[in-house]
Coordinates of C-alpha atoms in Angstrom, one line a residue:
M6 CA 0.0 0.0 0.0
S7 CA 1.2 3.5 -0.7
I8 CA 1.8 6.1 2.0
R9 CA -1.2 8.0 0.8
S10 CA -3.5 5.0 1.1
T11 CA -2.2 4.1 4.5
T12 CA -2.6 7.7 5.6
I13 CA -6.2 7.7 4.5
E14 CA -6.7 4.4 6.4
L15 CA -5.1 6.0 9.5
K16 CA -7.3 9.1 9.3
K17 CA -10.4 6.9 8.9
R18 CA -9.4 4.9 12.0
I19 CA -8.7 8.1 14.0
Q20 CA -12.1 9.5 13.0
G21 CA -13.9 6.4 14.1
V22 CA -12.2 6.3 17.5
S23 CA -12.7 10.1 18.0
K24 CA -16.5 9.6 17.9
G25 CA -16.3 7.7 21.1
G26 CA -19.6 6.0 21.8
G27 CA -21.2 7.5 18.7
D28 CA -23.6 10.3 17.8
K29 CA -26.4 9.1 20.0
A30 CA -24.2 8.7 23.1
I31 CA -22.7 12.1 22.5
E32 CA -26.1 13.6 22.1
K33 CA -27.1 12.1 25.4
Q34 CA -24.0 13.4 27.1
K35 CA -24.7 16.9 25.9
A36 CA -28.3 16.7 26.9
G37 CA -27.0 16.2 30.4
G38 CA -25.2 19.6 30.2
K39 CA -21.8 17.9 29.9
L40 CA -19.0 18.3 27.4
T41 CA -17.4 15.2 25.8
A42 CA -14.1 13.9 27.0
R43 CA -12.2 15.3 24.0
E44 CA -14.0 18.7 24.3
R45 CA -12.9 18.9 27.9
I46 CA -9.3 18.2 27.1
V47 CA -9.3 20.8 24.3
A48 CA -11.0 23.4 26.6
L49 CA -8.4 22.8 29.4
L50 CA -5.1 22.7 27.4
D51 CA -3.3 25.3 25.3
P52 CA -4.6 25.3 21.7
N53 CA -3.2 22.5 19.6
S54 CA -1.0 21.3 22.4
F55 CA -2.7 17.9 23.0
H56 CA -1.0 14.8 21.8
E57 CA -3.0 11.6 22.3
Y58 CA -1.6 8.2 22.9
D59 CA -3.0 4.6 23.0
M60 CA -5.9 5.7 20.9
F61 CA -6.3 2.2 19.3
V62 CA -6.1 0.2 22.6
K63 CA -8.9 -2.4 22.7
H64 CA -10.6 -4.0 25.7
V65 CA -9.9 -7.6 26.5
G66 CA -13.2 -8.7 28.0
T67 CA -14.7 -11.9 26.5
D68 CA -17.4 -12.8 29.0
F69 CA -21.1 -11.8 28.6
D70 CA -20.6 -11.2 24.9
M71 CA -18.0 -8.5 25.5
D72 CA -15.9 -10.0 22.7
K73 CA -18.6 -8.8 20.3
K74 CA -18.5 -5.2 21.4
E75 CA -16.3 -2.4 20.1
L76 CA -15.3 0.2 22.8
P77 CA -13.3 2.9 21.1
G78 CA -10.2 3.8 23.1
D79 CA -11.7 1.5 25.8
G80 CA -13.5 4.5 27.3
V81 CA -10.6 6.7 28.3
I82 CA -8.4 9.3 26.4
T83 CA -4.8 9.8 27.5
G84 CA -2.0 12.1 26.4
T85 CA 0.2 15.1 27.1
G86 CA -0.1 18.8 26.5
T87 CA 0.5 22.2 28.0
I88 CA -1.3 24.8 30.1
Y89 CA 0.2 28.3 29.8
G90 CA 3.1 26.5 28.1
Y91 CA 3.8 24.2 31.1
P92 CA 3.8 20.5 30.4
I93 CA 1.2 18.1 31.9
C94 CA 0.0 14.6 31.5
I95 CA -3.7 14.1 31.3
Y96 CA -6.4 11.5 31.0
A97 CA -10.2 11.9 30.6
Q98 CA -12.7 9.1 31.0
D99 CA -15.3 9.0 28.1
F100 CA -18.8 8.4 29.5
T101 CA -20.1 7.9 26.0
V102 CA -18.2 4.6 25.8
A103 CA -19.7 2.0 28.1
G104 CA -20.4 4.7 30.6
G105 CA -16.7 5.3 31.1
S106 CA -16.5 2.0 33.0
L107 CA -13.1 0.9 34.1
G108 CA -11.8 -2.4 32.7
N109 CA -8.4 -3.9 32.4
M110 CA -7.1 -2.0 29.4
H111 CA -8.9 1.2 30.5
A112 CA -6.9 1.1 33.7
K113 CA -3.7 0.2 31.9
K114 CA -4.0 3.4 29.8
I115 CA -4.4 5.4 32.9
T116 CA -1.5 3.8 34.8
K117 CA 0.7 4.2 31.7
I118 CA 0.1 8.0 31.6
M119 CA 0.6 8.1 35.3
D120 CA 4.0 6.4 34.9
H121 CA 4.9 8.9 32.2
A122 CA 4.0 11.8 34.5
M123 CA 6.3 10.4 37.2
R124 CA 9.2 9.8 34.8
L125 CA 8.8 13.2 33.1
K126 CA 8.2 14.9 36.5
V127 CA 5.2 16.8 35.3
P128 CA 1.7 17.4 36.9
L129 CA -1.0 14.8 36.3
I130 CA -4.6 15.8 35.6
G131 CA -7.4 13.2 35.7
I132 CA -10.9 14.0 34.4
N133 CA -13.3 11.5 36.0
D134 CA -16.6 10.6 34.4
S135 CA -17.3 7.0 34.9
G136 CA -20.0 4.6 36.1
G137 CA -17.4 2.6 38.0
A138 CA -15.8 -0.8 37.6
R139 CA -16.7 -2.8 34.4
I140 CA -18.5 -5.7 36.0
Q141 CA -18.1 -7.9 32.9
E142 CA -14.3 -7.9 33.5
G143 CA -14.6 -9.0 37.1
V144 CA -11.6 -8.9 39.3
N145 CA -9.4 -7.3 36.5
S146 CA -11.4 -4.1 37.0
L147 CA -10.7 -4.2 40.7
A148 CA -7.0 -4.8 40.0
G149 CA -7.0 -1.7 37.7
Y150 CA -8.2 0.5 40.6
G151 CA -5.6 -1.0 42.9
E152 CA -2.8 -0.2 40.4
I153 CA -4.1 3.4 40.1
F154 CA -4.3 3.9 43.9
Y155 CA -0.8 2.6 44.3
R156 CA 0.5 5.1 41.7
N157 CA -1.4 7.9 43.3
T158 CA 0.3 7.2 46.5
R159 CA 3.8 6.8 45.1
A160 CA 3.3 10.1 43.2
S161 CA 2.1 12.0 46.3
G162 CA 4.5 14.7 47.1
V163 CA 6.5 14.1 43.9
I164 CA 4.3 15.6 41.2
P165 CA 1.1 17.6 41.6
Q166 CA -2.0 15.4 41.1
I167 CA -5.2 17.2 40.1
T168 CA -8.6 15.5 39.8
V169 CA -11.6 17.0 38.0
I170 CA -14.9 15.2 38.8
L171 CA -17.2 15.8 35.8
G172 CA -19.8 13.0 36.2
P173 CA -20.4 10.1 38.5
C174 CA -17.5 8.8 40.5
A175 CA -18.8 6.0 42.7
G176 CA -17.6 3.0 44.8
G177 CA -13.9 2.3 44.8
A178 CA -13.3 4.9 42.1
V179 CA -13.6 7.7 44.7
Y180 CA -10.4 6.8 46.3
S181 CA -8.2 7.9 43.4
P182 CA -9.4 11.5 43.7
A183 CA -9.1 11.3 47.5
L184 CA -5.5 10.4 47.1
T185 CA -4.7 13.4 44.8
D186 CA -3.8 16.9 45.9
F187 CA -6.7 18.9 44.5
V188 CA -10.2 17.9 43.6
F189 CA -12.4 20.1 41.4
V190 CA -16.2 19.7 41.3
V191 CA -19.0 21.3 39.2
E192 CA -22.5 22.0 40.5
N193 CA -25.2 19.5 39.2
I194 CA -22.5 17.5 37.3
S195 CA -20.1 16.1 39.8
K196 CA -21.3 13.1 42.0
M197 CA -19.1 11.2 44.4
F198 CA -20.1 8.5 46.9
I199 CA -19.1 5.1 48.1
T200 CA -22.6 3.6 48.0
G201 CA -25.4 5.2 46.0
P202 CA -28.9 6.1 47.0
A203 CA -30.3 2.7 45.9
V204 CA -28.0 0.8 48.2
I205 CA -28.6 3.2 51.1
K206 CA -32.4 2.7 50.7
T207 CA -32.0 -1.1 50.6
V208 CA -29.7 -1.4 53.5
L209 CA -30.9 1.5 55.8
G210 CA -34.3 2.3 54.4
E211 CA -33.2 6.0 54.0
E212 CA -34.1 7.9 50.9
I213 CA -31.8 10.6 49.5
S214 CA -31.1 12.0 46.1
M215 CA -27.7 11.7 44.3
E216 CA -27.1 15.4 44.6
E217 CA -27.9 15.5 48.4
L218 CA -25.8 12.4 49.0
G219 CA -22.6 13.3 47.0
G220 CA -23.2 16.4 44.9
A221 CA -20.6 19.1 44.3
R222 CA -21.9 21.4 47.1
V223 CA -21.9 18.5 49.6
H224 CA -18.2 17.8 48.9
A225 CA -17.2 21.5 48.8
E226 CA -19.1 22.5 51.9
K227 CA -19.5 19.5 54.2
T228 CA -17.1 16.6 53.5
G229 CA -14.0 18.6 52.5
N230 CA -13.4 16.1 49.7
A231 CA -13.4 18.9 47.1
H232 CA -11.0 21.8 47.0
F233 CA -12.6 23.9 44.3
F234 CA -16.3 24.4 43.4
A235 CA -17.5 25.8 40.0
E236 CA -20.9 26.6 38.5
S237 CA -19.9 25.3 35.0
E238 CA -17.3 23.1 33.4
M239 CA -15.7 26.1 31.7
E240 CA -15.4 27.9 35.0
C241 CA -13.8 24.8 36.4
F242 CA -11.2 24.6 33.7
E243 CA -10.2 28.2 34.3
Q244 CA -9.8 27.4 38.0
V245 CA -7.5 24.4 37.1
K246 CA -5.4 26.6 34.8
R247 CA -5.1 29.3 37.5
L248 CA -4.0 26.7 40.1
T249 CA -1.3 25.3 37.8
S250 CA 0.2 28.8 37.4
F251 CA 0.9 28.9 41.2
I252 CA 2.4 25.4 41.7
P253 CA 5.7 23.9 40.5
W254 CA 5.9 21.0 38.1
N255 CA 7.4 18.7 40.7
N256 CA 9.0 18.5 44.1
T257 CA 12.5 19.3 42.8
K258 CA 11.5 22.7 41.4
K259 CA 10.0 26.0 42.7
A260 CA 6.9 27.5 41.2
E261 CA 7.7 29.7 38.1
P262 CA 8.1 33.3 39.2
F263 CA 5.8 36.0 37.8
V264 CA 6.4 39.7 37.1
K265 CA 6.4 41.6 40.5
K266 CA 3.3 43.7 41.1
S267 CA 2.2 45.9 44.0
P268 CA -1.0 45.2 45.9
K269 CA -4.1 47.1 44.8
T270 CA -3.9 49.4 47.8
R271 CA -6.8 51.6 46.7
Q272 CA -9.1 48.7 47.1
Y273 CA -7.3 46.8 49.9
K274 CA -5.6 48.8 52.6
I275 CA -4.9 47.3 56.0
Q276 CA -5.9 50.4 57.9
N277 CA -9.3 50.2 56.2
V278 CA -9.8 46.5 56.7
F279 CA -8.5 46.0 60.2
P280 CA -11.0 47.3 62.8
T281 CA -10.0 49.4 65.8
N282 CA -12.5 47.6 68.0
K283 CA -10.8 44.4 69.2
K284 CA -14.1 42.5 69.3
Q285 CA -15.1 43.4 65.7
P286 CA -14.5 40.7 63.1
Y287 CA -12.9 41.4 59.7
D288 CA -12.2 39.4 56.5
V289 CA -8.7 38.2 56.8
R290 CA -8.7 37.5 53.0
D291 CA -8.6 41.3 52.5
I292 CA -5.5 41.5 54.7
I293 CA -3.9 38.9 52.4
R294 CA -5.0 40.9 49.4
A295 CA -3.5 44.0 51.0
V296 CA 0.0 42.5 51.1
C297 CA 0.2 40.2 48.1
D298 CA 1.1 41.0 44.5
D299 CA -1.7 42.5 42.5
S300 CA -4.0 41.5 45.4
D301 CA -4.4 38.2 43.6
F302 CA -5.3 35.5 46.1
L303 CA -6.4 32.0 45.0
E304 CA -8.3 30.5 47.9
V305 CA -8.4 26.7 48.3
M306 CA -11.4 25.0 50.0
E307 CA -13.2 28.3 50.1
L308 CA -16.5 26.7 51.2
F309 CA -15.3 24.2 53.8
A310 CA -14.2 25.0 57.4
Q311 CA -14.4 28.7 56.7
N312 CA -12.9 29.6 60.1
I313 CA -9.5 29.1 58.5
V314 CA -8.4 30.4 55.1
I315 CA -5.8 28.7 53.0
G316 CA -4.6 29.5 49.5
F317 CA -1.9 30.7 47.1
A318 CA -0.6 34.2 46.3
R319 CA 2.6 35.8 45.3
L320 CA 5.0 38.1 47.0
N321 CA 7.6 39.9 44.8
G322 CA 6.6 37.5 42.0
E323 CA 7.2 34.3 44.0
T324 CA 4.4 31.9 45.0
V325 CA 3.7 31.6 48.7
G326 CA 1.0 29.6 50.6
F327 CA -1.1 31.5 53.1
V328 CA -2.7 30.0 56.2
A329 CA -4.9 32.5 58.2
N330 CA -7.5 32.4 60.9
Q331 CA -10.7 33.9 59.7
P332 CA -12.3 36.2 62.4
L333 CA -15.5 36.3 60.4
V334 CA -16.3 32.7 61.2
L335 CA -16.3 31.3 64.8
A336 CA -13.8 34.0 65.6
G337 CA -11.2 32.0 63.7
V338 CA -10.9 29.1 66.2
L339 CA -9.3 25.9 65.3
D340 CA -11.6 22.8 65.3
V341 CA -11.6 19.4 63.8
D342 CA -12.3 20.4 60.2
S343 CA -10.2 23.6 60.1
S344 CA -7.2 21.6 61.6
D345 CA -7.5 19.0 58.9
K346 CA -7.8 21.7 56.2
A347 CA -4.8 23.6 57.4
A348 CA -2.5 20.6 58.1
R349 CA -3.0 19.1 54.7
F350 CA -2.3 22.4 53.0
I351 CA 0.9 23.0 55.1
R352 CA 2.1 19.5 54.1
Y353 CA 1.4 20.2 50.4
C354 CA 3.4 23.5 50.5
D355 CA 6.2 21.8 52.3
A356 CA 6.3 18.9 49.7
F357 CA 6.5 21.4 46.8
N358 CA 8.9 24.0 48.1
I359 CA 6.3 26.7 48.6
P360 CA 7.1 29.1 51.5
L361 CA 4.3 29.6 54.1
V362 CA 3.0 32.8 55.6
T363 CA 0.7 32.4 58.6
L364 CA -1.6 35.1 59.8
V365 CA -2.7 34.6 63.4
D366 CA -5.9 35.9 65.1
L367 CA -7.7 33.2 67.2
P368 CA -8.9 32.7 70.7
G369 CA -7.8 29.0 70.7
Y370 CA -9.4 25.7 70.0
L371 CA -13.2 25.4 69.8
P372 CA -14.5 24.1 73.2
G373 CA -17.4 21.6 73.5
V374 CA -18.4 18.0 73.9
D375 CA -19.0 17.6 70.1
Q376 CA -15.4 18.7 69.3
E377 CA -13.9 16.6 72.1
H378 CA -15.8 13.5 71.0
A379 CA -15.0 14.2 67.3
G380 CA -11.3 14.0 68.2
V381 CA -10.2 17.6 68.3
I382 CA -7.1 16.4 70.2
R383 CA -6.0 14.2 67.3
H384 CA -7.1 16.5 64.5
G385 CA -5.6 19.6 66.3
A386 CA -2.3 17.7 66.6
K387 CA -2.1 17.5 62.8
V388 CA -1.5 21.2 62.6
L389 CA 1.3 21.0 65.2
Y390 CA 2.8 18.1 63.3
A391 CA 2.6 19.7 59.9
Y392 CA 4.2 23.0 61.0
S393 CA 6.9 21.2 63.0
E394 CA 7.7 18.9 60.1
A395 CA 7.8 21.6 57.4
T396 CA 11.3 22.7 56.4
I397 CA 10.3 25.4 53.9
P398 CA 10.6 29.1 54.9
K399 CA 7.9 29.8 57.5
I400 CA 6.9 33.3 58.4
T401 CA 4.2 34.2 61.0
V402 CA 2.4 37.5 61.6
I403 CA 0.3 37.8 64.7
T404 CA -2.3 40.5 64.1
R405 CA -4.5 40.3 67.1
K406 CA -5.4 37.3 69.4
A407 CA -3.0 34.5 69.9
Y408 CA -4.2 32.6 72.9
G409 CA -3.2 29.3 74.5
G410 CA -2.8 26.2 72.4
G411 CA -3.9 28.2 69.3
Y412 CA -0.8 30.5 69.7
I413 CA 1.5 27.6 69.8
A414 CA -0.2 25.7 66.9
M415 CA -0.3 28.6 64.4
C416 CA 3.4 28.4 63.5
S417 CA 4.8 29.9 66.6
N418 CA 8.5 30.4 67.3
H419 CA 8.4 27.1 69.3
L420 CA 7.4 25.1 66.1
K421 CA 10.5 26.7 64.5
A422 CA 8.9 29.5 62.4
D423 CA 11.8 31.3 60.8
F424 CA 10.4 34.7 61.6
V425 CA 7.5 35.7 63.9
F426 CA 6.3 39.3 63.6
A427 CA 3.5 40.9 65.6
W428 CA 1.4 44.0 65.1
P429 CA 1.1 46.3 68.1
T430 CA -2.5 45.1 68.4
A431 CA -1.3 41.5 69.1
E432 CA -2.4 39.9 72.3
I433 CA -0.3 36.9 73.2
A434 CA -1.4 35.1 76.3
V435 CA -2.5 31.8 77.8
M436 CA -6.1 32.8 77.4
G437 CA -8.3 35.9 76.9
P438 CA -8.3 38.6 79.6
E439 CA -11.9 37.9 80.8
G440 CA -11.3 34.2 81.3
A441 CA -7.9 34.7 82.9
A442 CA -9.2 37.3 85.4
N443 CA -12.1 35.0 86.3
I444 CA -9.7 32.2 87.2
I445 CA -6.8 34.1 88.8
F446 CA -9.0 36.3 90.9
R447 CA -12.0 34.0 91.5
K448 CA -11.9 34.1 95.2
E449 CA -11.2 37.8 95.4
I450 CA -14.1 38.5 93.0
Q451 CA -16.5 36.4 95.0
E452 CA -15.5 38.3 98.2
A453 CA -15.5 41.8 96.7
D454 CA -18.2 44.3 97.8
D455 CA -18.9 44.9 94.1
P456 CA -17.8 41.7 92.3
E457 CA -18.5 42.9 88.8
K458 CA -16.6 46.2 89.3
F459 CA -13.7 44.3 90.9
R460 CA -13.7 41.8 88.1
Q461 CA -13.5 44.5 85.4
Q462 CA -10.7 46.1 87.2
K463 CA -8.7 42.9 87.2
V464 CA -9.5 42.3 83.5
K465 CA -8.0 45.7 82.8
E466 CA -4.9 44.9 84.8
Y467 CA -4.5 41.6 83.0
I468 CA -4.8 43.4 79.6
K469 CA -2.2 45.9 80.6
K470 CA 0.2 43.3 81.7
F471 CA -0.2 40.4 79.3
A472 CA -2.6 41.2 76.4
N473 CA 0.1 42.8 74.2
P474 CA 3.0 41.6 72.1
Y475 CA 5.8 42.9 74.3
V476 CA 5.9 40.2 77.0
A477 CA 6.5 37.6 74.3
A478 CA 8.9 40.0 72.5
A479 CA 10.8 40.3 75.8
Y480 CA 11.5 36.6 75.8
G481 CA 12.5 36.6 72.1
Y482 CA 9.4 34.6 71.0
I483 CA 8.6 37.5 68.7
D484 CA 11.3 38.7 66.3
A485 CA 9.9 42.1 65.7
V486 CA 6.8 44.2 66.5
I487 CA 6.0 45.9 63.3
E488 CA 3.5 48.5 62.0
P489 CA 0.7 46.8 60.0
D490 CA 1.7 48.8 56.9
E491 CA 5.2 47.4 57.1
T492 CA 3.9 43.8 56.8
R493 CA 4.6 43.3 53.0
K494 CA 8.0 44.8 53.3
F495 CA 8.9 42.5 56.2
L496 CA 7.4 39.4 54.5
I497 CA 9.3 40.0 51.3
H498 CA 12.6 40.6 53.1
A499 CA 12.1 37.5 55.3
L500 CA 11.4 35.3 52.2
E501 CA 14.4 36.7 50.3
I502 CA 16.9 35.9 53.0
S503 CA 15.3 32.5 53.6
T504 CA 16.0 31.4 50.0
N505 CA 18.8 29.1 50.9
K506 CA 17.3 27.8 54.2
S507 CA 18.7 24.5 55.2
V508 CA 17.3 22.2 58.0
E509 CA 18.8 19.0 59.3
V510 CA 16.3 16.3 59.9
P511 CA 16.8 13.1 61.9
E512 CA 17.4 10.0 59.9
R513 CA 14.2 7.9 59.7
K514 CA 12.0 6.1 57.1
H515 CA 9.1 8.5 57.8
G516 CA 7.3 10.1 60.7
I517 CA 3.9 9.0 61.9
P518 CA 1.5 11.9 61.8
P519 CA -1.7 11.7 63.8
F520 CA -3.9 10.6 60.9

């Protein structure tokens, strides 16, 4: 055969496979408000950058008449491409082909591109849209999931792993996203659960819809399984692109620097954001925007455990991770969920050489029977572990309250923060003045002629003596008390001189965090 005729044959084959499950299946996919797998890849990657591999892989199922069925690409598309010019490996499950079900060769295509990502040291993006294991292929389907989970775990902390849930993701399939670094969901499209509504009704007699059980909002707001929530697929892809601009390709590199930009101080000015009334809440995200480049802050897990804020920004063009108590929600206390949220983010930044800036304003850990019984001791310990373990540059700014265990946990000098700065408004103490006065002077207050007047007097004395940054500064626990408007300058300088930070760690296989 001539080159021309073989080329025509090749194009014909490519055209056939590119149609996935065929026109009717594609029509049904679109009727559900979803893009096809190929459309998703094209929308996410730079124009004309996608190179597809293993297009002609065939399934190997023979039981239940599977040998009579054609499954183009075996229901998954794999390849490489670029986002903003940065290389990535990607796979997208094709729901139009056998519901995107995972069989033996489907899994092998995914694990092959995962192995490529590890060898090439580039981020991996997985787009999940699958009905789950291909039952006709039996244990081979389960083996496929196991191989994927193993690679997810081995790649953890080596290359960034991003999962985009754009359809159902049920049963064992949910554990691959759970093992990755960032999970993106889209309202009314993403569904994740271990057992579906039908099983729950059969076993427990409870009725619940798919959306209520494992919809996008559920995972973004309640479970913490999702890190980014979007209203549409296109919004979701823009979120993925933005995230990739903040993170490095792998754990041996730093994130690519951007052009330095000043904050938008007309819109975000610390003096306008930070209240003079110590009891008045404020949005700590505006403090972050007031100090970071171009006031550009990418918040992670925005809808979950909102009493703590985490996310990426840039200082002098370099990516940094921010962890900050949010006084707008529960006064910024640490609890079970916020501890999990912060600890995981701290470990991500540490794994990928992203310096951390911590903004502190909290009264401590959330008290209560529910929190104690939910394991706030164990979950709270994760924050201590993550900060203590981290060897990246760590800079802390105490803006207002830093009481008790919360003071220690939020990257204090004692957990080896490289620099701890405090605003003059900082209050660093074992507990708040009211509680401290009540305990220290309980007997005197009870015996006083006017107990309330006496109590208020003792509160004022406590505030004067301890509710300030100068006692901690006198012991060297605070490196500098700074004016709020000097914060950006101090942060940038601290980061610049920490560039070559080196920490000796004890020889061991690995630590044992309080999972």
